[in-house]
């Protein structure tokens, strides 16, 4: 991606909603050195840690080139036309007003610069096919589809973000007046199959074990209910589909424990 984006020709990078700078620490080494970096995040606690992370990662870069700032994506505390590359990763999906953040990022990127938005459509991850899917009645799967669709609609309606935003971004950029737009898909899959012994699979297995004894799986029941109902779902839909969901999660965990569960988890994001 760095080659496609010709990052070697860029010497400044702004990461909006930088969190702990995981994303910008990956990109930064591909820029023309010594590159200027600014990370912006709404959360004060991430900003301080992000500064430590980025400076520790690139100890030979003069620290005044590496700044982190507290600020909102819809009111970015950076001058107009000031960065060669402006980017965000999994940030627009959480915003009530993603279009306002896009406008701000376009203001900050210099004319002819590059805007890189890495945002998913997470919806498909809720509907992946696994070694258990064939045993589930079609009615249960259709109900689960409705459950998650209503959940995502409710969440967006509550102003808590749109986790399907990835599919809408190219059009949003076109509507914002951009013409040179490219769309790429991640080719990574979080496949899980016995004996689950790669580092990535071990991490997934370990994550699941945290919730093995939970009556609600990994989910916050009241948050799910609020959004399913907010998306026009009924209590009956919620109760049935939620029970089925937790049941499926538990069967998945049992399958992992005895080494029978598997899935490609190749959902496009
Ligand atoms: C899922 S994290 C992604 C962090 C980072 N981009 C990465 O890929 O590692 C979302 C980040 O967006 C930040 N964020 C959420 N709403 C924001 C806003 N309105 N303005 C700026 N940052 C925001 C959060 O504090 C969090 O650090």
Short mmCIF file of C-alpha atoms and ligand atoms in Angstrom, two decimals:
data_model
loop_
_atom_site.label_atom_id
_atom_site.label_comp_id
_atom_site.label_asym_id
_atom_site.label_seq_id
_atom_site.Cartn_x
_atom_site.Cartn_y
_atom_site.Cartn_z
CA UNK A 1 0.00 0.00 0.00
CA UNK A 2 2.89 2.35 0.75
CA UNK A 3 4.10 1.88 -2.83
CA UNK A 4 0.64 2.40 -4.29
CA UNK A 5 0.25 5.57 -2.25
CA UNK A 6 3.80 6.70 -3.12
CA UNK A 7 4.44 7.48 0.54
CA UNK A 8 8.16 7.94 -0.25
CA UNK A 9 7.21 11.24 -1.90
CA UNK A 10 5.44 12.50 1.22
CA UNK A 11 7.21 14.11 4.14
CA UNK A 12 4.33 14.90 6.51
CA UNK A 13 1.56 12.76 7.99
CA UNK A 14 -1.44 13.62 10.15
CA UNK A 15 -3.31 10.74 11.83
CA UNK A 16 -6.79 11.77 12.97
CA UNK A 17 -8.22 9.70 15.84
CA UNK A 18 -4.71 8.30 16.26
CA UNK A 19 -5.39 6.37 19.48
CA UNK A 20 -2.02 4.92 20.48
CA UNK A 21 -0.59 5.51 16.99
CA UNK A 22 -0.70 1.85 15.94
CA UNK A 23 -1.62 2.89 12.40
CA UNK A 24 0.75 5.82 12.04
CA UNK A 25 3.67 3.86 13.47
CA UNK A 26 3.18 1.46 10.55
CA UNK A 27 3.00 4.19 7.92
CA UNK A 28 5.65 6.59 9.20
CA UNK A 29 8.78 4.60 8.21
CA UNK A 30 7.67 4.67 4.54
CA UNK A 31 7.65 8.47 4.36
CA UNK A 32 10.48 10.60 3.07
CA UNK A 33 12.72 11.10 6.14
CA UNK A 34 12.79 13.05 8.34
CA UNK A 35 9.02 13.39 8.14
CA UNK A 36 6.77 15.60 10.22
CA UNK A 37 4.01 13.80 12.12
CA UNK A 38 0.91 14.97 14.02
CA UNK A 39 -1.45 12.63 15.82
CA UNK A 40 -4.83 14.00 16.94
CA UNK A 41 -7.23 12.25 19.29
CA UNK A 42 -10.23 13.34 21.30
CA UNK A 43 -9.12 11.39 24.38
CA UNK A 44 -6.52 13.11 26.54
CA UNK A 45 -5.24 9.79 27.93
CA UNK A 46 -4.46 8.40 24.45
CA UNK A 47 -2.73 11.60 23.41
CA UNK A 48 -0.08 11.40 26.15
CA UNK A 49 0.54 7.70 25.55
CA UNK A 50 0.57 8.19 21.77
CA UNK A 51 3.35 10.78 22.14
CA UNK A 52 5.46 8.33 24.16
CA UNK A 53 4.78 5.52 21.66
CA UNK A 54 5.69 7.43 18.54
CA UNK A 55 8.85 8.93 20.04
CA UNK A 56 9.96 5.57 21.41
CA UNK A 57 9.33 3.94 18.01
CA UNK A 58 11.49 6.49 16.16
CA UNK A 59 14.20 7.56 18.60
CA UNK A 60 16.42 9.02 15.85
CA UNK A 61 13.76 11.47 14.65
CA UNK A 62 13.97 14.96 16.24
CA UNK A 63 11.13 14.99 18.81
CA UNK A 64 9.82 18.36 17.60
CA UNK A 65 8.84 16.63 14.33
CA UNK A 66 6.59 14.20 16.21
CA UNK A 67 3.62 15.89 17.87
CA UNK A 68 0.35 14.67 19.34
CA UNK A 69 -2.60 16.91 20.08
CA UNK A 70 -5.91 16.62 21.80
CA UNK A 71 -8.76 17.58 19.49
CA UNK A 72 -11.92 16.54 17.74
CA UNK A 73 -11.99 15.08 14.24
CA UNK A 74 -14.73 17.53 13.33
CA UNK A 75 -12.57 20.48 14.44
CA UNK A 76 -8.99 19.42 13.81
CA UNK A 77 -6.45 21.66 15.58
CA UNK A 78 -4.13 21.77 12.55
CA UNK A 79 -3.72 24.48 9.89
CA UNK A 80 -5.30 24.22 6.44
CA UNK A 81 -3.25 22.70 3.58
CA UNK A 82 -0.54 21.66 6.03
CA UNK A 83 0.05 17.90 5.52
CA UNK A 84 1.00 15.74 2.53
CA UNK A 85 -0.92 12.78 3.91
CA UNK A 86 -3.94 12.86 6.21
CA UNK A 87 -5.30 9.56 7.43
CA UNK A 88 -7.70 7.90 9.82
CA UNK A 89 -8.23 4.26 10.71
CA UNK A 90 -11.46 2.96 12.28
CA UNK A 91 -12.49 6.46 13.40
CA UNK A 92 -15.21 7.71 11.02
CA UNK A 93 -17.19 4.56 11.88
CA UNK A 94 -17.56 5.85 15.47
CA UNK A 95 -18.65 9.40 14.69
CA UNK A 96 -22.11 10.94 14.73
CA UNK A 97 -21.01 13.35 11.97
CA UNK A 98 -18.46 11.55 9.77
CA UNK A 99 -19.05 13.96 6.86
CA UNK A 100 -17.91 16.86 9.06
CA UNK A 101 -14.71 14.96 9.91
CA UNK A 102 -14.09 14.23 6.23
CA UNK A 103 -14.46 17.93 5.43
CA UNK A 104 -11.94 18.74 8.15
CA UNK A 105 -9.43 16.18 6.92
CA UNK A 106 -9.77 17.58 3.40
CA UNK A 107 -9.12 21.05 4.79
CA UNK A 108 -5.88 19.89 6.46
CA UNK A 109 -4.46 17.92 3.51
CA UNK A 110 -2.45 20.06 1.12
CA UNK A 111 -3.72 20.49 -2.46
CA UNK A 112 -2.63 17.42 -4.44
CA UNK A 113 -1.99 15.51 -1.20
CA UNK A 114 -3.36 12.15 -0.12
CA UNK A 115 -6.29 11.33 2.15
CA UNK A 116 -6.31 7.71 3.37
CA UNK A 117 -9.42 6.51 5.19
CA UNK A 118 -9.24 2.94 6.50
CA UNK A 119 -12.78 2.16 7.55
CA UNK A 120 -14.66 -1.16 7.49
CA UNK A 121 -18.09 -2.45 6.79
CA UNK A 122 -18.14 -4.64 9.88
CA UNK A 123 -21.64 -5.90 9.23
CA UNK A 124 -20.44 -8.97 7.32
CA UNK A 125 -18.31 -10.07 10.24
CA UNK A 126 -21.51 -10.76 12.13
CA UNK A 127 -22.70 -13.16 9.45
CA UNK A 128 -19.68 -15.30 8.68
CA UNK A 129 -20.03 -18.98 7.90
CA UNK A 130 -18.40 -21.32 10.37
CA UNK A 131 -18.30 -25.06 11.00
CA UNK A 132 -21.53 -24.57 13.02
CA UNK A 133 -23.58 -22.68 10.43
CA UNK A 134 -24.92 -25.73 8.56
CA UNK A 135 -26.49 -27.03 11.80
CA UNK A 136 -28.38 -23.81 12.43
CA UNK A 137 -31.93 -23.54 11.07
CA UNK A 138 -32.39 -21.00 8.27
CA UNK A 139 -34.97 -19.18 10.45
CA UNK A 140 -32.34 -18.64 13.14
CA UNK A 141 -29.83 -17.26 10.64
CA UNK A 142 -32.42 -14.95 9.06
CA UNK A 143 -33.42 -13.73 12.53
CA UNK A 144 -29.77 -13.07 13.35
CA UNK A 145 -29.41 -11.08 10.14
CA UNK A 146 -32.39 -8.92 11.13
CA UNK A 147 -31.07 -8.60 14.68
CA UNK A 148 -27.72 -7.20 13.55
CA UNK A 149 -29.24 -5.05 10.84
CA UNK A 150 -31.57 -3.43 13.36
CA UNK A 151 -28.71 -3.09 15.83
CA UNK A 152 -26.58 -1.19 13.28
CA UNK A 153 -29.50 0.98 12.23
CA UNK A 154 -30.27 1.77 15.88
CA UNK A 155 -26.68 2.59 16.69
CA UNK A 156 -26.37 4.96 13.74
CA UNK A 157 -29.74 6.55 14.60
CA UNK A 158 -28.51 7.16 18.17
CA UNK A 159 -25.51 9.05 16.76
CA UNK A 160 -23.11 6.39 18.02
CA UNK A 161 -21.49 5.62 14.68
CA UNK A 162 -22.08 3.58 11.57
CA UNK A 163 -20.06 0.39 11.49
CA UNK A 164 -21.03 -0.18 7.86
CA UNK A 165 -19.52 3.12 6.76
CA UNK A 166 -16.69 1.57 4.74
CA UNK A 167 -18.96 0.79 1.81
CA UNK A 168 -20.28 4.35 1.70
CA UNK A 169 -17.01 6.23 1.86
CA UNK A 170 -16.04 6.23 -1.84
CA UNK A 171 -19.38 7.87 -2.63
CA UNK A 172 -19.03 10.31 0.27
CA UNK A 173 -15.64 11.37 -1.11
CA UNK A 174 -17.11 11.81 -4.58
CA UNK A 175 -19.91 13.91 -3.07
CA UNK A 176 -17.25 16.00 -1.33
CA UNK A 177 -15.92 16.87 -4.80
CA UNK A 178 -12.95 14.47 -5.04
CA UNK A 179 -12.27 12.81 -8.38
CA UNK A 180 -9.11 10.71 -7.91
CA UNK A 181 -10.55 8.03 -5.62
CA UNK A 182 -9.19 4.49 -5.24
CA UNK A 183 -10.76 1.70 -3.18
CA UNK A 184 -8.80 -1.26 -1.79
CA UNK A 185 -9.82 -4.22 0.33
CA UNK A 186 -7.84 -5.77 3.13
CA UNK A 187 -6.70 -9.26 2.17
CA UNK A 188 -6.30 -10.42 5.75
CA UNK A 189 -8.52 -13.12 7.16
CA UNK A 190 -8.67 -14.07 10.83
CA UNK A 191 -9.03 -17.80 10.07
CA UNK A 192 -9.44 -20.18 12.98
CA UNK A 193 -8.80 -23.91 12.60
CA UNK A 194 -7.37 -26.64 14.81
CA UNK A 195 -4.88 -26.90 16.38
CA UNK A 196 -5.12 -23.05 16.53
CA UNK A 197 -1.38 -22.77 17.01
CA UNK A 198 -0.35 -19.63 15.14
CA UNK A 199 0.18 -16.53 17.27
CA UNK A 200 -2.88 -14.85 15.67
CA UNK A 201 -5.09 -17.89 16.31
CA UNK A 202 -3.84 -18.21 19.89
CA UNK A 203 -4.77 -14.57 20.46
CA UNK A 204 -8.29 -15.16 19.10
CA UNK A 205 -8.76 -18.28 21.21
CA UNK A 206 -7.54 -16.49 24.31
CA UNK A 207 -9.88 -13.57 23.65
CA UNK A 208 -12.86 -15.94 23.49
CA UNK A 209 -11.97 -17.73 26.72
CA UNK A 210 -12.47 -14.47 28.68
CA UNK A 211 -16.22 -14.78 28.11
CA UNK A 212 -16.62 -18.55 28.36
CA UNK A 213 -18.46 -18.35 31.68
CA UNK A 214 -20.43 -15.20 30.87
CA UNK A 215 -24.22 -15.58 30.55
CA UNK A 216 -24.25 -12.94 27.82
CA UNK A 217 -21.14 -13.98 25.87
CA UNK A 218 -18.92 -11.05 24.90
CA UNK A 219 -21.88 -8.70 24.54
CA UNK A 220 -23.37 -5.94 26.66
CA UNK A 221 -27.00 -7.05 26.71
CA UNK A 222 -28.53 -3.68 27.50
CA UNK A 223 -26.50 -1.90 24.80
CA UNK A 224 -27.57 -4.47 22.21
CA UNK A 225 -31.21 -4.27 23.28
CA UNK A 226 -31.23 -0.47 23.16
CA UNK A 227 -29.96 -0.41 19.59
CA UNK A 228 -32.00 -3.35 18.28
CA UNK A 229 -35.13 -1.62 19.60
CA UNK A 230 -33.85 1.76 18.37
CA UNK A 231 -33.48 0.19 14.92
CA UNK A 232 -37.15 -0.81 14.92
CA UNK A 233 -36.79 -4.34 16.34
CA UNK A 234 -39.27 -5.81 18.78
CA UNK A 235 -38.59 -7.17 22.25
CA UNK A 236 -39.59 -10.59 20.94
CA UNK A 237 -36.97 -10.41 18.19
CA UNK A 238 -34.37 -9.24 20.67
CA UNK A 239 -35.03 -11.97 23.25
CA UNK A 240 -35.07 -14.82 20.75
CA UNK A 241 -32.12 -13.72 18.65
CA UNK A 242 -30.02 -12.75 21.65
CA UNK A 243 -30.56 -16.15 23.29
CA UNK A 244 -29.65 -17.87 20.02
CA UNK A 245 -26.57 -15.69 19.64
CA UNK A 246 -25.24 -16.51 23.10
CA UNK A 247 -26.02 -20.20 22.47
CA UNK A 248 -24.00 -20.08 19.26
CA UNK A 249 -21.13 -18.33 21.02
CA UNK A 250 -21.07 -21.04 23.69
CA UNK A 251 -21.11 -23.83 21.07
CA UNK A 252 -18.25 -22.09 19.32
CA UNK A 253 -16.25 -21.99 22.54
CA UNK A 254 -17.02 -25.64 23.27
CA UNK A 255 -15.91 -26.51 19.72
CA UNK A 256 -12.65 -24.66 20.21
CA UNK A 257 -12.05 -26.42 23.53
CA UNK A 258 -12.30 -29.86 21.84
CA UNK A 259 -10.62 -28.77 18.61
CA UNK A 260 -13.57 -29.07 16.21
CA UNK A 261 -14.57 -25.46 15.52
CA UNK A 262 -13.23 -23.77 12.40
CA UNK A 263 -13.96 -20.77 10.19
CA UNK A 264 -12.18 -18.88 7.44
CA UNK A 265 -13.49 -15.55 8.79
CA UNK A 266 -12.85 -14.10 5.36
CA UNK A 267 -15.45 -11.34 5.65
CA UNK A 268 -14.55 -8.36 3.54
CA UNK A 269 -13.79 -5.23 5.53
C1 LIG B 1 -10.82 2.24 17.19
S1 LIG B 1 -9.78 3.54 17.75
C2 LIG B 1 -8.61 3.63 16.42
C3 LIG B 1 -7.29 4.19 16.85
C4 LIG B 1 -6.22 4.28 15.75
N1 LIG B 1 -6.71 5.04 14.61
C5 LIG B 1 -5.75 2.91 15.32
O1 LIG B 1 -6.09 2.48 14.21
O2 LIG B 1 -5.06 2.23 16.10
C6 LIG B 1 -10.78 4.99 17.51
C7 LIG B 1 -10.06 6.23 18.00
O3 LIG B 1 -10.81 7.37 17.58
C8 LIG B 1 -10.82 8.32 18.64
N2 LIG B 1 -11.98 9.20 18.46
C9 LIG B 1 -13.28 8.87 18.57
N3 LIG B 1 -14.07 9.93 18.31
C10 LIG B 1 -13.23 10.95 17.99
C11 LIG B 1 -13.43 12.29 17.62
N4 LIG B 1 -14.66 12.81 17.53
N5 LIG B 1 -12.36 13.05 17.36
C12 LIG B 1 -11.10 12.54 17.47
N6 LIG B 1 -10.85 11.27 17.84
C13 LIG B 1 -11.90 10.48 18.09
C14 LIG B 1 -10.88 7.46 19.89
O4 LIG B 1 -10.46 8.16 21.04
C15 LIG B 1 -9.95 6.31 19.50
O5 LIG B 1 -8.62 6.60 19.86
#
